[in-house]
Amino acid sequence: RFGFGTRSSTTKPKNEENPSNREDNEAAARSDEGAERDLQLEMERQRKKPSRIQMLRDGYEGLVRAVVRPPRAQYSPQGELGPRRLRLDGGQVICRTDFTLMNKENLKLQCSLWAPVAEGGVKPKTERLSWKSDSQSALVSRRKSGMDEDDDTMQSVTSSVVVYLHGNSSCRIDAIRTGVLETISPMGTSLVSFDFAGSGLSDGEYVTLGWHEQHDVHVVIDYLVGRGYKKIALWGRSMGAVAALLCMHTYKDAHVTAAVLDSPFASFPRLVDDLIRRGAIRVPRIAVRTVLSLVRGSVRKRTGADIYKLEPIKGVPECTVPALFITADKDEMIPLSHGENLDELWGGNSARISFHGGHNTPRPPHIYDAVNTFLRATLSDDDDVTEDGMSQTLEKIKDKCRKAPLEMPPGWQSAVDPDSGDTYYYDSYTHKTTWFRPYRPSPGYERATAARQNRKYLEQQERSNVRASRHGSKSLPPKAGRKGDGGTPMRRASPTITEEEEEVPETANKRFSART
């Protein structure tokens, strides 16, 4: 009636499919949808994938930022600078004062001074030593001091001070985290550490590997001289050591009497060439001059520094103060030859000591001992120290470093790599390895020692419980009373062991019986 054929029991209608064919069609449709989705994702990745020109731009920008903007250290001055008042084992009191200086570019430099003071020179109720100023921190420039001259919160009992200069990715906290403060404090000498412009909490966006930092060092020296310090020693590491070299050559300040230079480079163009030769910087040798010329222009445009002229080795022959150079025999950033050349061309008495490690390896104890001996000789109040006497002191320092203890710290073992033939070191507790010689006990050893002490404490507690169980409800033998209470010992009720409490192990009873 409606144009449809009659339905037969043996034939299927045209619009009805076989179930197996329907499943195949659905699977094919899902497959097509998945292929289309994958195609869309691939097209999206291709659109987001940077071109070769963009990759070159990103690589070049990374190279420039590695020079002028490495990772910036961030910290909290309230917690990480330590307490404001310290008392050494010998009774000497050291107070920390934070202050702010203005450099020649009108950028604020955040500084800290740790100074030994007389016992009566600090008010006991003072929690925060600060300048008497309207603002929270005093701003000092080379032309005018905004501090009250009658303020005695930073009057030190010594006339010598050590200025610590940090590296390009660090800050003044290095004086706390490393052994610098521990080395300087027993000498009775003040210590100053500050953030270079562009580092830490100081103002500025870029660092210049010593080009502008040398002027920051001079601002700090000028301020310390105005505060009455007569002998100043510079202790720089990496970029800080280069800044110290440039500052001594540029300003020739007579108050600088010594320099500790840890891992400085002799010439920046030479350093880049060494890193390319080592493979640390992947630039074709045929394009080295072109790349350096481009980087030079970008750095000069952003910071005003000319890295081609960053060659502290040229001014080294004119430096005559005693110097102690520190180098790492496996420094992956600054080759050992840079420190050797600087030591050879130094205009005054100098010595170079080395240790087994890399550029960022924690310095071993004998290095800090050598620095302590060197600074004691150069900052002493004895003005009769001759060049011969200083030469003998430097020879003793080098001999002492050569005879540094060779035994391994607890928990470490050494082995030889069969492939390279080099010696490596591993923690016998955790089996972690390192290529650098350790100078401190291994973490596994320290954890095992702590666990041993904990077990010892538990055994003592167990013996105390056994003793209490032997006495029962009786009181333990009384302890002597405090002085001034008439001589009557203060009695204390002993804890009694009840049935509900845990029973004492049988082994403890046997041990107690054998001992008694």
GROMACS .gro file of C-alpha atoms in nm, residues 12 62 104 124 165 194 203 227 233 244 254 269 274 344 352 365 396 415 421:
model
   19
   12LYS     CA    1   1.627  -0.918   0.542
   62GLY     CA    2   7.075   3.189   2.659
  104LYS     CA    3   7.827   5.487   4.191
  124PRO     CA    4   7.141   4.348   7.652
  165LEU     CA    5   8.301   3.880   4.779
  194PHE     CA    6   7.737   4.213   5.080
  203ASP     CA    7   6.928   4.661   4.330
  227ARG     CA    8   8.451   5.384   6.008
  233ALA     CA    9   9.167   4.200   5.345
  244ALA     CA   10   8.900   4.209   4.387
  254ALA     CA   11   9.666   5.154   5.066
  269PRO     CA   12   8.818   3.585   2.602
  274ASP     CA   13   8.905   2.720   2.683
  344GLU     CA   14  10.335   3.358   3.845
  352ARG     CA   15   9.891   2.900   4.526
  365PRO     CA   16   8.907   2.205   5.606
  396LYS     CA   17  10.464   2.689   5.548
  415ALA     CA   18   8.779   0.276   4.384
  421GLY     CA   19   9.123   0.474   3.507
   0.00000   0.00000   0.00000
